[in-house]
Coordinates of C-alpha atoms in Angstrom, one line a residue:
M1 CA -40.0 -0.5 40.6
N2 CA -38.3 2.4 38.7
L3 CA -40.4 5.6 39.1
S4 CA -37.9 7.8 37.3
P5 CA -39.2 9.4 34.0
D6 CA -35.9 8.4 32.4
P7 CA -35.4 4.8 31.3
A8 CA -33.1 2.6 33.4
P9 CA -29.6 2.9 32.1
A10 CA -28.3 0.1 29.9
P11 CA -25.4 -2.0 31.1
T12 CA -22.3 -0.1 30.6
A13 CA -19.6 -1.5 28.3
P14 CA -16.0 -1.5 29.4
D15 CA -14.5 2.0 29.2
R16 CA -12.5 2.9 26.1
A17 CA -8.9 4.1 26.4
D18 CA -10.0 7.7 25.7
G19 CA -12.3 7.8 28.7
T20 CA -15.6 7.3 26.9
S21 CA -17.8 4.3 27.1
A22 CA -18.2 1.8 24.3
A23 CA -22.0 2.5 24.6
D24 CA -21.5 6.2 24.0
G25 CA -22.4 5.8 20.3
L26 CA -25.7 4.1 21.3
R27 CA -27.3 6.9 23.4
P28 CA -27.0 10.7 23.6
A29 CA -24.9 12.2 26.4
P30 CA -25.2 15.6 28.0
D31 CA -21.6 16.5 27.0
A32 CA -22.1 15.5 23.3
P33 CA -20.5 18.7 21.9
R34 CA -17.4 18.2 24.0
R35 CA -17.2 14.5 23.1
R36 CA -17.6 15.3 19.4
A37 CA -14.8 18.0 19.7
R38 CA -12.6 15.3 21.4
E39 CA -13.4 12.9 18.5
L40 CA -12.5 15.6 16.0
R41 CA -9.1 16.2 17.7
L42 CA -8.5 12.5 17.8
L43 CA -9.4 12.1 14.1
L44 CA -7.0 14.9 13.2
A45 CA -4.2 13.3 15.3
L46 CA -4.6 10.0 13.5
I47 CA -4.8 11.3 9.9
W48 CA -1.2 12.4 9.5
P49 CA 0.5 9.3 11.0
G50 CA -1.9 7.1 9.0
Q51 CA -1.2 8.9 5.7
L52 CA 2.4 9.8 6.1
L53 CA 3.3 6.7 4.0
V54 CA 1.5 8.3 1.0
V55 CA 3.6 11.5 1.4
A56 CA 6.8 9.6 2.0
G57 CA 6.2 7.2 -0.9
I58 CA 5.6 10.0 -3.4
V59 CA 8.6 12.1 -2.2
A60 CA 10.9 9.1 -2.1
A61 CA 9.8 7.8 -5.5
N62 CA 10.4 11.2 -7.2
A63 CA 13.8 11.5 -5.5
Q64 CA 15.1 8.3 -7.0
P65 CA 16.5 9.7 -10.3
Q66 CA 18.6 12.4 -8.4
I67 CA 19.7 9.8 -5.8
A68 CA 20.8 7.3 -8.6
Q69 CA 22.9 10.0 -10.3
H70 CA 24.3 11.3 -7.1
F71 CA 25.6 8.0 -5.8
H72 CA 26.3 6.6 -9.3
T73 CA 24.4 3.4 -8.7
T74 CA 22.6 1.0 -11.0
Q75 CA 20.8 -0.6 -8.0
I76 CA 18.3 2.2 -7.4
A77 CA 15.5 -0.4 -7.2
W78 CA 16.6 -1.3 -3.7
F79 CA 15.8 2.2 -2.5
G80 CA 12.1 1.2 -2.6
L81 CA 12.4 -2.5 -2.3
A82 CA 14.3 -2.4 1.0
F83 CA 11.4 -0.3 2.5
T84 CA 8.7 -2.6 1.2
L85 CA 10.4 -5.8 2.4
A86 CA 10.9 -4.4 5.9
T87 CA 7.2 -3.4 6.0
I88 CA 6.0 -6.8 4.9
V89 CA 8.0 -8.6 7.6
A90 CA 7.2 -6.0 10.4
T91 CA 3.4 -5.7 9.8
P92 CA 2.2 -9.0 11.3
F93 CA 4.4 -8.5 14.4
A94 CA 3.1 -5.0 14.8
V95 CA -0.5 -6.1 14.5
R96 CA -0.2 -8.7 17.2
L97 CA 2.0 -6.6 19.5
G98 CA -0.6 -3.8 19.2
E99 CA -3.3 -6.2 20.5
V100 CA -1.1 -7.2 23.5
H101 CA 0.6 -4.0 24.5
G102 CA -1.7 -1.3 23.0
K103 CA -1.6 0.1 19.5
R104 CA -0.5 3.6 20.6
R105 CA 2.6 2.3 22.3
V106 CA 3.5 0.1 19.3
M107 CA 2.9 3.0 16.9
L108 CA 5.2 5.3 18.9
V109 CA 8.0 2.7 18.9
L110 CA 7.6 2.2 15.1
A111 CA 7.5 5.9 14.4
A112 CA 10.7 6.4 16.4
A113 CA 12.3 3.6 14.5
G114 CA 11.1 5.2 11.2
L115 CA 12.7 8.5 12.3
V116 CA 16.0 6.8 12.9
G117 CA 15.8 5.2 9.5
D118 CA 14.9 8.6 7.9
L119 CA 18.0 10.2 9.5
I120 CA 20.3 7.4 8.4
T121 CA 18.9 7.8 4.9
V122 CA 19.3 11.5 4.6
L123 CA 22.8 11.5 6.2
A124 CA 24.0 8.5 4.3
P125 CA 27.6 8.9 3.0
N126 CA 27.1 6.1 0.4
Y127 CA 24.4 4.1 -1.2
P128 CA 24.7 0.9 0.9
V129 CA 24.2 2.9 4.1
M130 CA 21.2 4.6 2.4
V131 CA 19.6 1.2 1.7
L132 CA 20.2 0.3 5.3
G133 CA 18.4 3.4 6.4
R134 CA 15.5 2.5 4.1
V135 CA 15.2 -0.9 5.8
V136 CA 15.0 0.8 9.2
A137 CA 12.6 3.4 7.9
G138 CA 10.4 0.6 6.6
L139 CA 9.5 -0.3 10.2
Y140 CA 7.2 2.7 10.1
G141 CA 5.1 1.0 7.5
P142 CA 2.7 -0.9 9.9
V143 CA 1.6 2.4 11.5
A144 CA -0.9 2.9 8.7
V145 CA -2.4 -0.5 9.5
L146 CA -2.5 0.2 13.3
V147 CA -4.1 3.6 12.7
L148 CA -7.1 2.1 11.0
A149 CA -7.3 -0.6 13.7
A150 CA -7.1 2.0 16.4
V151 CA -10.0 3.9 14.9
R152 CA -12.2 0.9 15.6
D153 CA -11.1 0.9 19.2
L154 CA -11.3 4.6 20.0
F155 CA -14.5 5.7 18.3
P156 CA -18.1 4.8 19.3
P157 CA -19.5 2.0 17.1
R158 CA -21.9 4.3 15.1
R159 CA -19.0 6.7 14.3
V160 CA -16.4 4.1 13.3
A161 CA -17.5 3.9 9.6
V162 CA -17.4 7.7 9.2
A163 CA -14.0 7.9 11.0
L164 CA -12.5 5.2 8.9
G165 CA -13.8 6.8 5.7
T166 CA -12.3 10.1 6.7
V167 CA -8.9 8.7 7.6
A168 CA -8.8 6.6 4.4
G169 CA -10.4 9.2 2.2
S170 CA -7.8 11.9 3.2
V171 CA -5.3 10.1 0.9
G172 CA -7.2 11.6 -2.0
V173 CA -6.2 15.1 -1.1
L174 CA -2.6 14.1 -0.2
A175 CA -2.2 12.2 -3.5
L176 CA -3.0 15.4 -5.4
V177 CA -1.0 17.9 -3.2
T178 CA 2.1 15.8 -2.4
P179 CA 3.4 15.5 -6.0
L180 CA 3.4 19.3 -6.3
L181 CA 5.1 19.6 -2.9
S182 CA 7.7 17.0 -3.7
G183 CA 8.4 18.7 -7.1
W184 CA 9.0 22.0 -5.4
L185 CA 11.3 20.4 -2.8
L186 CA 13.3 18.5 -5.3
D187 CA 13.6 21.4 -7.7
A188 CA 14.5 23.9 -5.0
F189 CA 16.5 21.9 -2.5
G190 CA 17.5 18.6 -4.2
W191 CA 17.0 15.1 -2.9
R192 CA 18.5 15.8 0.5
G193 CA 16.1 18.7 1.0
A194 CA 13.2 16.4 0.1
L195 CA 14.4 13.7 2.5
W196 CA 14.9 16.3 5.3
F197 CA 11.2 17.1 4.8
L198 CA 10.4 13.5 5.5
V199 CA 12.4 13.6 8.7
G200 CA 10.3 16.6 9.8
S201 CA 7.1 14.8 8.8
T202 CA 8.0 11.8 10.9
V203 CA 8.6 14.1 13.9
V204 CA 5.2 15.6 13.4
A205 CA 3.7 12.0 13.2
L206 CA 5.4 11.2 16.5
L207 CA 4.0 14.3 18.2
T208 CA 0.5 13.7 17.0
L209 CA 0.6 10.1 18.2
L210 CA 1.4 11.4 21.7
C211 CA -2.1 13.0 21.6
V212 CA -3.8 9.7 20.9
P213 CA -5.0 7.7 23.9
E214 CA -4.0 4.2 24.4
T215 CA -6.2 1.5 22.9
P216 CA -7.6 -1.5 24.9
R217 CA -5.2 -4.4 25.3
R218 CA -6.3 -7.9 24.4
A219 CA -4.6 -11.1 25.2
A220 CA -3.0 -12.6 22.1
A221 CA -4.9 -15.7 20.9
G222 CA -2.1 -18.2 20.0
R223 CA 1.5 -17.7 19.3
L224 CA 2.8 -15.1 16.9
D225 CA 4.0 -16.8 13.7
R226 CA 7.6 -15.4 13.9
P227 CA 9.0 -18.2 11.7
G228 CA 6.5 -17.5 9.0
A229 CA 7.3 -13.8 8.9
V230 CA 11.0 -14.5 8.7
L231 CA 10.6 -17.1 6.0
L232 CA 8.3 -14.9 3.9
G233 CA 10.7 -11.9 4.1
G234 CA 13.8 -13.9 3.6
G235 CA 12.4 -15.9 0.7
L236 CA 11.2 -12.8 -1.1
A237 CA 14.5 -11.0 -0.4
L238 CA 16.5 -13.8 -2.0
V239 CA 14.3 -14.0 -5.1
V240 CA 14.3 -10.3 -5.6
F241 CA 18.1 -10.2 -5.1
A242 CA 18.6 -12.9 -7.7
V243 CA 16.3 -11.3 -10.3
G244 CA 18.1 -8.0 -9.8
R245 CA 21.5 -9.6 -10.6
G246 CA 20.3 -11.6 -13.6
R247 CA 21.3 -9.1 -16.3
D248 CA 24.7 -8.2 -14.8
L249 CA 25.9 -11.7 -14.0
G250 CA 23.9 -13.8 -16.5
W251 CA 20.8 -15.8 -15.7
T252 CA 22.7 -19.1 -15.6
S253 CA 25.5 -17.9 -13.3
A254 CA 25.8 -19.2 -9.8
G255 CA 25.4 -15.7 -8.4
V256 CA 21.8 -15.8 -9.7
T257 CA 20.8 -19.5 -9.7
V258 CA 21.9 -20.2 -6.1
P259 CA 20.0 -17.3 -4.4
L260 CA 17.0 -17.9 -6.7
A261 CA 16.9 -21.6 -5.8
A262 CA 17.4 -20.8 -2.1
G263 CA 14.6 -18.2 -2.2
A264 CA 12.3 -20.7 -3.9
A265 CA 13.1 -23.3 -1.3
V266 CA 12.5 -20.9 1.6
L267 CA 9.1 -19.9 0.1
V268 CA 8.1 -23.6 -0.2
A269 CA 9.0 -24.1 3.4
F270 CA 6.9 -21.0 4.2
T271 CA 4.0 -22.5 2.4
V272 CA 4.3 -25.8 4.2
L273 CA 4.5 -24.0 7.6
E274 CA 1.5 -21.8 6.9
L275 CA -0.7 -24.8 6.2
R276 CA 0.2 -26.3 9.5
V277 CA 0.4 -23.6 12.2
A278 CA -2.7 -22.6 14.1
H279 CA -2.3 -18.8 13.5
P280 CA -0.3 -18.3 10.3
I281 CA 0.9 -14.9 9.2
L282 CA -0.7 -15.6 5.8
D283 CA -3.6 -18.0 6.0
L284 CA -3.1 -19.9 2.7
R285 CA -6.1 -22.1 3.6
M286 CA -8.3 -19.3 2.6
L287 CA -7.1 -19.9 -1.0
R288 CA -8.7 -23.3 -1.0
R289 CA -12.1 -21.6 -1.7
R290 CA -12.3 -20.8 -5.3
P291 CA -14.2 -17.5 -5.0
V292 CA -11.8 -16.1 -2.4
A293 CA -8.7 -17.4 -4.2
T294 CA -9.5 -16.1 -7.6
V295 CA -10.6 -12.7 -6.3
L296 CA -7.6 -12.2 -4.0
V297 CA -4.9 -13.5 -6.4
G298 CA -6.6 -12.2 -9.6
S299 CA -6.9 -8.7 -8.1
S300 CA -3.4 -8.5 -6.5
I301 CA -1.4 -9.2 -9.7
P302 CA -2.8 -6.4 -11.9
Q303 CA -2.8 -3.9 -9.1
A304 CA 0.9 -4.6 -8.5
A305 CA 1.5 -3.9 -12.2
Y306 CA -0.4 -0.6 -12.0
F307 CA 1.5 0.5 -8.9
A308 CA 4.9 -0.5 -10.2
S309 CA 4.2 1.2 -13.6
Q310 CA 4.2 4.6 -11.9
S311 CA 8.0 4.4 -11.6
I312 CA 8.4 4.3 -15.4
L313 CA 7.2 7.8 -15.8
I314 CA 9.5 9.1 -13.1
F315 CA 12.6 7.8 -14.8
L316 CA 11.3 8.8 -18.3
A317 CA 10.4 12.3 -17.4
L318 CA 13.2 13.2 -14.8
F319 CA 16.3 11.7 -16.4
P320 CA 18.2 14.0 -18.7
A321 CA 18.4 13.6 -22.5
I322 CA 21.9 12.5 -23.4
P323 CA 22.5 11.5 -27.1
H324 CA 23.1 7.7 -27.4
V325 CA 23.0 7.3 -23.6
S326 CA 19.7 8.5 -22.2
D327 CA 16.3 9.2 -23.8
G328 CA 14.9 10.9 -20.7
L329 CA 12.8 14.0 -21.2
G330 CA 14.7 16.1 -18.7
W331 CA 11.6 17.7 -17.2
S332 CA 11.4 19.3 -13.7
T333 CA 9.6 17.4 -11.0
T334 CA 7.1 20.1 -10.5
Y335 CA 6.2 20.0 -14.2
V336 CA 5.7 16.3 -14.1
A337 CA 3.5 16.7 -11.0
V338 CA 1.3 19.2 -12.8
L339 CA 0.9 16.8 -15.7
G340 CA -0.2 14.1 -13.3
I341 CA -3.1 16.0 -11.9
P342 CA -5.7 15.0 -14.5
G343 CA -4.9 11.3 -14.0
G344 CA -5.0 11.7 -10.2
L345 CA -8.4 13.3 -10.3
V346 CA -9.7 10.5 -12.6
T347 CA -8.3 7.8 -10.3
F348 CA -9.9 9.4 -7.2
G349 CA -13.2 9.8 -9.0
A350 CA -13.2 6.2 -10.2
G351 CA -13.8 5.0 -6.6
I352 CA -17.1 7.0 -6.4
G353 CA -18.1 5.9 -9.9
V354 CA -17.6 2.3 -9.2
G355 CA -19.6 2.6 -5.9
H356 CA -22.6 3.6 -7.9
L357 CA -22.0 1.3 -10.9
V358 CA -21.8 -2.0 -8.9
R359 CA -25.4 -1.4 -7.7
A360 CA -26.5 -2.1 -11.2
V361 CA -23.7 -4.2 -12.7
S362 CA -21.9 -7.3 -11.4
P363 CA -18.5 -6.3 -9.7
R364 CA -16.9 -8.9 -12.0
T365 CA -18.0 -7.0 -15.1
V366 CA -16.7 -3.7 -13.7
W367 CA -13.4 -5.4 -12.9
Y368 CA -13.0 -6.7 -16.4
A369 CA -13.6 -3.1 -17.7
G370 CA -10.9 -1.8 -15.4
L371 CA -8.4 -4.4 -16.6
A372 CA -9.2 -3.6 -20.3
L373 CA -8.7 0.2 -19.7
L374 CA -5.5 -0.3 -17.8
T375 CA -4.0 -2.7 -20.4
A376 CA -5.0 -0.3 -23.2
G377 CA -3.4 2.7 -21.3
L378 CA -0.1 0.8 -20.7
V379 CA 0.2 -0.4 -24.3
L380 CA -0.5 3.1 -25.6
A381 CA 2.1 4.5 -23.2
A382 CA 4.6 2.1 -24.5
F383 CA 4.6 3.8 -27.9
H384 CA 3.3 7.3 -27.1
H385 CA 5.4 8.9 -24.3
R386 CA 7.4 11.6 -25.9
D387 CA 5.5 14.8 -25.2
A388 CA 3.2 16.3 -22.6
S389 CA -0.1 15.6 -24.4
Q390 CA 0.8 11.9 -24.7
I391 CA 1.8 11.7 -21.1
V392 CA -1.5 13.3 -19.9
G393 CA -3.6 11.2 -22.3
T394 CA -2.2 7.8 -21.3
G395 CA -2.1 8.9 -17.7
V396 CA -5.8 9.6 -17.7
L397 CA -6.5 6.2 -19.3
T398 CA -4.3 4.2 -16.9
G399 CA -5.5 6.3 -14.0
L400 CA -9.1 5.4 -14.8
G401 CA -8.3 1.7 -15.2
G402 CA -6.2 1.7 -12.0
G403 CA -8.9 3.5 -10.0
I404 CA -11.6 1.0 -11.1
L405 CA -9.3 -1.8 -10.1
M406 CA -8.6 -0.5 -6.6
A407 CA -12.3 0.2 -5.9
G408 CA -13.5 -2.9 -7.8
Q409 CA -11.3 -5.2 -5.7
Q410 CA -13.1 -4.0 -2.5
T411 CA -16.6 -4.7 -4.0
M412 CA -15.5 -8.2 -5.1
I413 CA -14.1 -9.0 -1.7
V414 CA -17.4 -7.9 -0.2
S415 CA -19.2 -10.3 -2.6
V416 CA -17.2 -13.4 -1.7
V417 CA -16.9 -13.2 2.1
S418 CA -19.2 -12.5 5.0
P419 CA -19.1 -9.3 7.0
E420 CA -17.2 -11.1 9.8
E421 CA -14.6 -12.2 7.3
Q422 CA -14.1 -8.8 5.7
A423 CA -11.0 -7.7 7.8
A424 CA -9.2 -11.0 7.4
A425 CA -9.8 -11.0 3.6
N426 CA -8.6 -7.4 3.3
G427 CA -5.5 -8.4 5.3
M428 CA -4.8 -11.3 2.9
S429 CA -5.4 -9.0 -0.1
S430 CA -3.0 -6.3 1.2
L431 CA -0.2 -8.8 1.9
L432 CA -0.6 -10.6 -1.4
T433 CA -0.6 -7.2 -3.2
Q434 CA 2.6 -6.2 -1.4
V435 CA 4.3 -9.5 -2.3
C436 CA 3.3 -9.2 -5.9
L437 CA 4.4 -5.5 -5.9
T438 CA 7.8 -6.5 -4.6
L439 CA 8.4 -9.1 -7.4
T440 CA 6.8 -6.9 -10.1
T441 CA 8.9 -3.9 -9.2
Q442 CA 12.2 -5.9 -9.5
F443 CA 10.9 -7.4 -12.8
L444 CA 10.3 -3.8 -14.0
Y445 CA 13.8 -2.7 -13.2
T446 CA 15.1 -5.8 -15.0
L447 CA 13.2 -4.7 -18.1
L448 CA 14.6 -1.2 -17.8
S449 CA 18.1 -2.4 -17.4
G450 CA 17.8 -4.3 -20.6
G451 CA 17.8 -1.0 -22.5
S452 CA 20.2 0.9 -20.3
T453 CA 23.6 2.5 -20.7
V454 CA 25.9 2.8 -17.6
L455 CA 27.7 6.1 -17.6
D456 CA 29.9 7.1 -14.7
G457 CA 28.3 4.4 -12.5
T458 CA 24.7 5.5 -13.2
A459 CA 22.3 3.5 -15.4
F460 CA 20.5 5.7 -18.0
Y461 CA 17.6 4.4 -20.0
R462 CA 17.0 4.5 -23.8
D463 CA 13.6 4.7 -25.3
E464 CA 13.3 0.9 -26.0
A465 CA 13.7 0.4 -22.2
F466 CA 10.6 2.5 -21.5
T467 CA 8.7 0.7 -24.2
D468 CA 9.6 -2.7 -22.9
A469 CA 8.8 -1.7 -19.3
Y470 CA 5.3 -0.5 -20.2
L471 CA 4.6 -3.6 -22.3
G472 CA 5.9 -5.8 -19.5
M473 CA 3.5 -4.2 -17.0
A474 CA 0.7 -4.7 -19.6
A475 CA 1.6 -8.4 -19.8
I476 CA 1.3 -8.7 -16.0
V477 CA -2.1 -7.1 -16.1
A478 CA -3.1 -9.6 -18.8
L479 CA -1.9 -12.4 -16.5
G480 CA -4.2 -11.0 -13.9
L481 CA -7.0 -11.1 -16.4
L482 CA -6.4 -14.8 -17.1
V483 CA -6.6 -15.5 -13.4
S484 CA -9.7 -13.3 -13.1
L485 CA -11.5 -15.2 -15.8
A486 CA -11.8 -18.0 -13.2
I487 CA -13.7 -15.7 -10.8
P488 CA -17.3 -17.1 -10.3
S489 CA -20.5 -15.1 -10.5
L490 CA -20.6 -12.3 -8.0
R491 CA -23.6 -10.7 -6.4
R492 CA -24.2 -7.0 -6.9
A493 CA -23.5 -4.6 -4.0
Q494 CA -26.5 -3.1 -2.3
G495 CA -27.3 0.5 -1.3
T496 CA -24.9 3.0 0.0
A497 CA -22.6 0.4 1.4
A498 CA -21.3 -0.2 -2.1
Q499 CA -20.5 3.4 -2.6
G500 CA -18.7 3.6 0.8
T501 CA -16.7 0.4 0.2
A502 CA -15.6 1.4 -3.2
A503 CA -14.6 4.9 -2.4
Q504 CA -12.8 4.0 0.8
G505 CA -11.2 1.1 -1.0
T506 CA -9.7 3.4 -3.6
A507 CA -8.4 5.7 -0.9
A508 CA -6.9 3.0 1.3
Q509 CA -5.4 1.0 -1.5
G510 CA -3.8 4.1 -3.0
T511 CA -1.3 3.9 -0.2
A512 CA -0.1 0.7 -1.7
A513 CA 1.0 2.5 -4.7
Q514 CA 3.8 4.0 -2.6
G515 CA 5.1 0.7 -1.4
T516 CA 2.6 -0.2 1.3
A517 CA -1.1 -0.7 1.9
A518 CA -3.2 1.2 4.4
Q519 CA -5.4 -1.7 5.3
D520 CA -5.6 -4.2 8.1
T521 CA -2.7 -6.4 6.9
G522 CA -2.8 -9.8 8.4
S523 CA -5.6 -8.9 10.8
G524 CA -8.7 -11.1 11.3
P525 CA -12.1 -9.9 12.5
S526 CA -10.7 -9.5 16.0
G527 CA -7.3 -8.3 15.0
E528 CA -5.7 -11.7 15.0
P529 CA -3.4 -12.4 12.1
G530 CA -4.3 -15.2 9.9
R531 CA -7.6 -16.1 11.6
P532 CA -9.3 -18.9 9.5
L533 CA -12.3 -17.9 7.5
K534 CA -15.6 -19.7 7.2
D535 CA -17.3 -20.1 3.8
T536 CA -20.7 -18.5 4.6
R537 CA -21.6 -16.5 1.6
T538 CA -23.2 -17.6 -1.7
T539 CA -22.2 -15.6 -4.7
T540 CA -24.6 -14.9 -7.6
D541 CA -24.9 -12.4 -10.3
A542 CA -28.0 -10.3 -10.0

């Protein structure tokens, strides 16, 4: 018989890697202030490595015009595509290795590889070496995924939601501050100065990761789908390479048709493989369910167009005005960043607004509104992009539409999957968005090249190129609308969960705009890539 005035202690869960018990979040402890201070330090140590992709993406994107002119290249698209393709291929491997060897150890290795890639990029004597550096730097991409997964391992259960929201939500501040910072760096020190800043930022990320305790190691369930990852990355690389050479060599030339056909064949082989293996890198069997398929595909396509369209303004505003050669505006990077503040604020606020709105309106209705606003903003931008007031006005409209889409996607996913399926569905969504973004970005550069003039080895763009690019992105959003029309009725989100999901979704998905997504790519409910989902939720409009 227990005569103690205190209740008998509950069974203790296995200790966490940071020395706390998994049950800490379920009962008070005498050292609660110290534990909370430790959690705060851990949170601060995870924020920078998790959001470095946002900073690096914005700085790298804004540096592209200067890099293109310095190296006299017409293939500047590969500066971003090389990074994205490397991230797509590396992420599933990183997720599984993190489960086997510990996420901290894997993050340190990836950050070290990213630092090597940053150094190769900034010291590159020519453009091919720079692209190689971007491939190596892309190995850092999965760190954002592992950071969010590590939060679930290192924080007590009742604090996980707040910790995840803090890490993901910090992107809002960075997305507003980083354009101004990158503008100052590029205007004052040029593109090498900006890239040296990224080198220093990666060093800081490495140092902060050293302060993170190791996460629990779990035995991998099943074999890692290495062939699937290689086939996906190789197929996409071949298709993107072929599309990028279409205008220069002619769409019927062997230099285009051969890699295009080879890429298509590789992707077909990838599809067949994914339908057969037990633990696929991309569980295409999920797409057999109409609600899941229409939501994931219908949301990935227009978001890719929104993210890719951000590059148009960079070349429009930062390229010089040269009669009969270039119709750029010749603005400074800092000035462009200031003009982008209203649109950024609207995008960030849209997540909170959607969180409230979906409590009264079907997520599908909100999604259609976002598609309409984004399409209208892109079409207006196609014909009105010659002065600051037009740039701000269309930026606010597209930012509102894009913010609604990023937040709305999360509420729709919640409506078509069970809570146990949430992580796997987000993983599929993130990977599909990255695949669509890769193809859409190359299509964008193909449109721009159609109205370009090559001068001294550098492609400069005339006004019709910018018009065609904006209209092309609007057409892709319209394609997403056609797919979205097949989305079945969705239930309304309930309570504060809707607000948190939408706001966190906007923050996390914002990273994808820089070439990667800060979500659990390829991770199932237990962190297993491609874990099959069960159809357990009925969807109805309220």
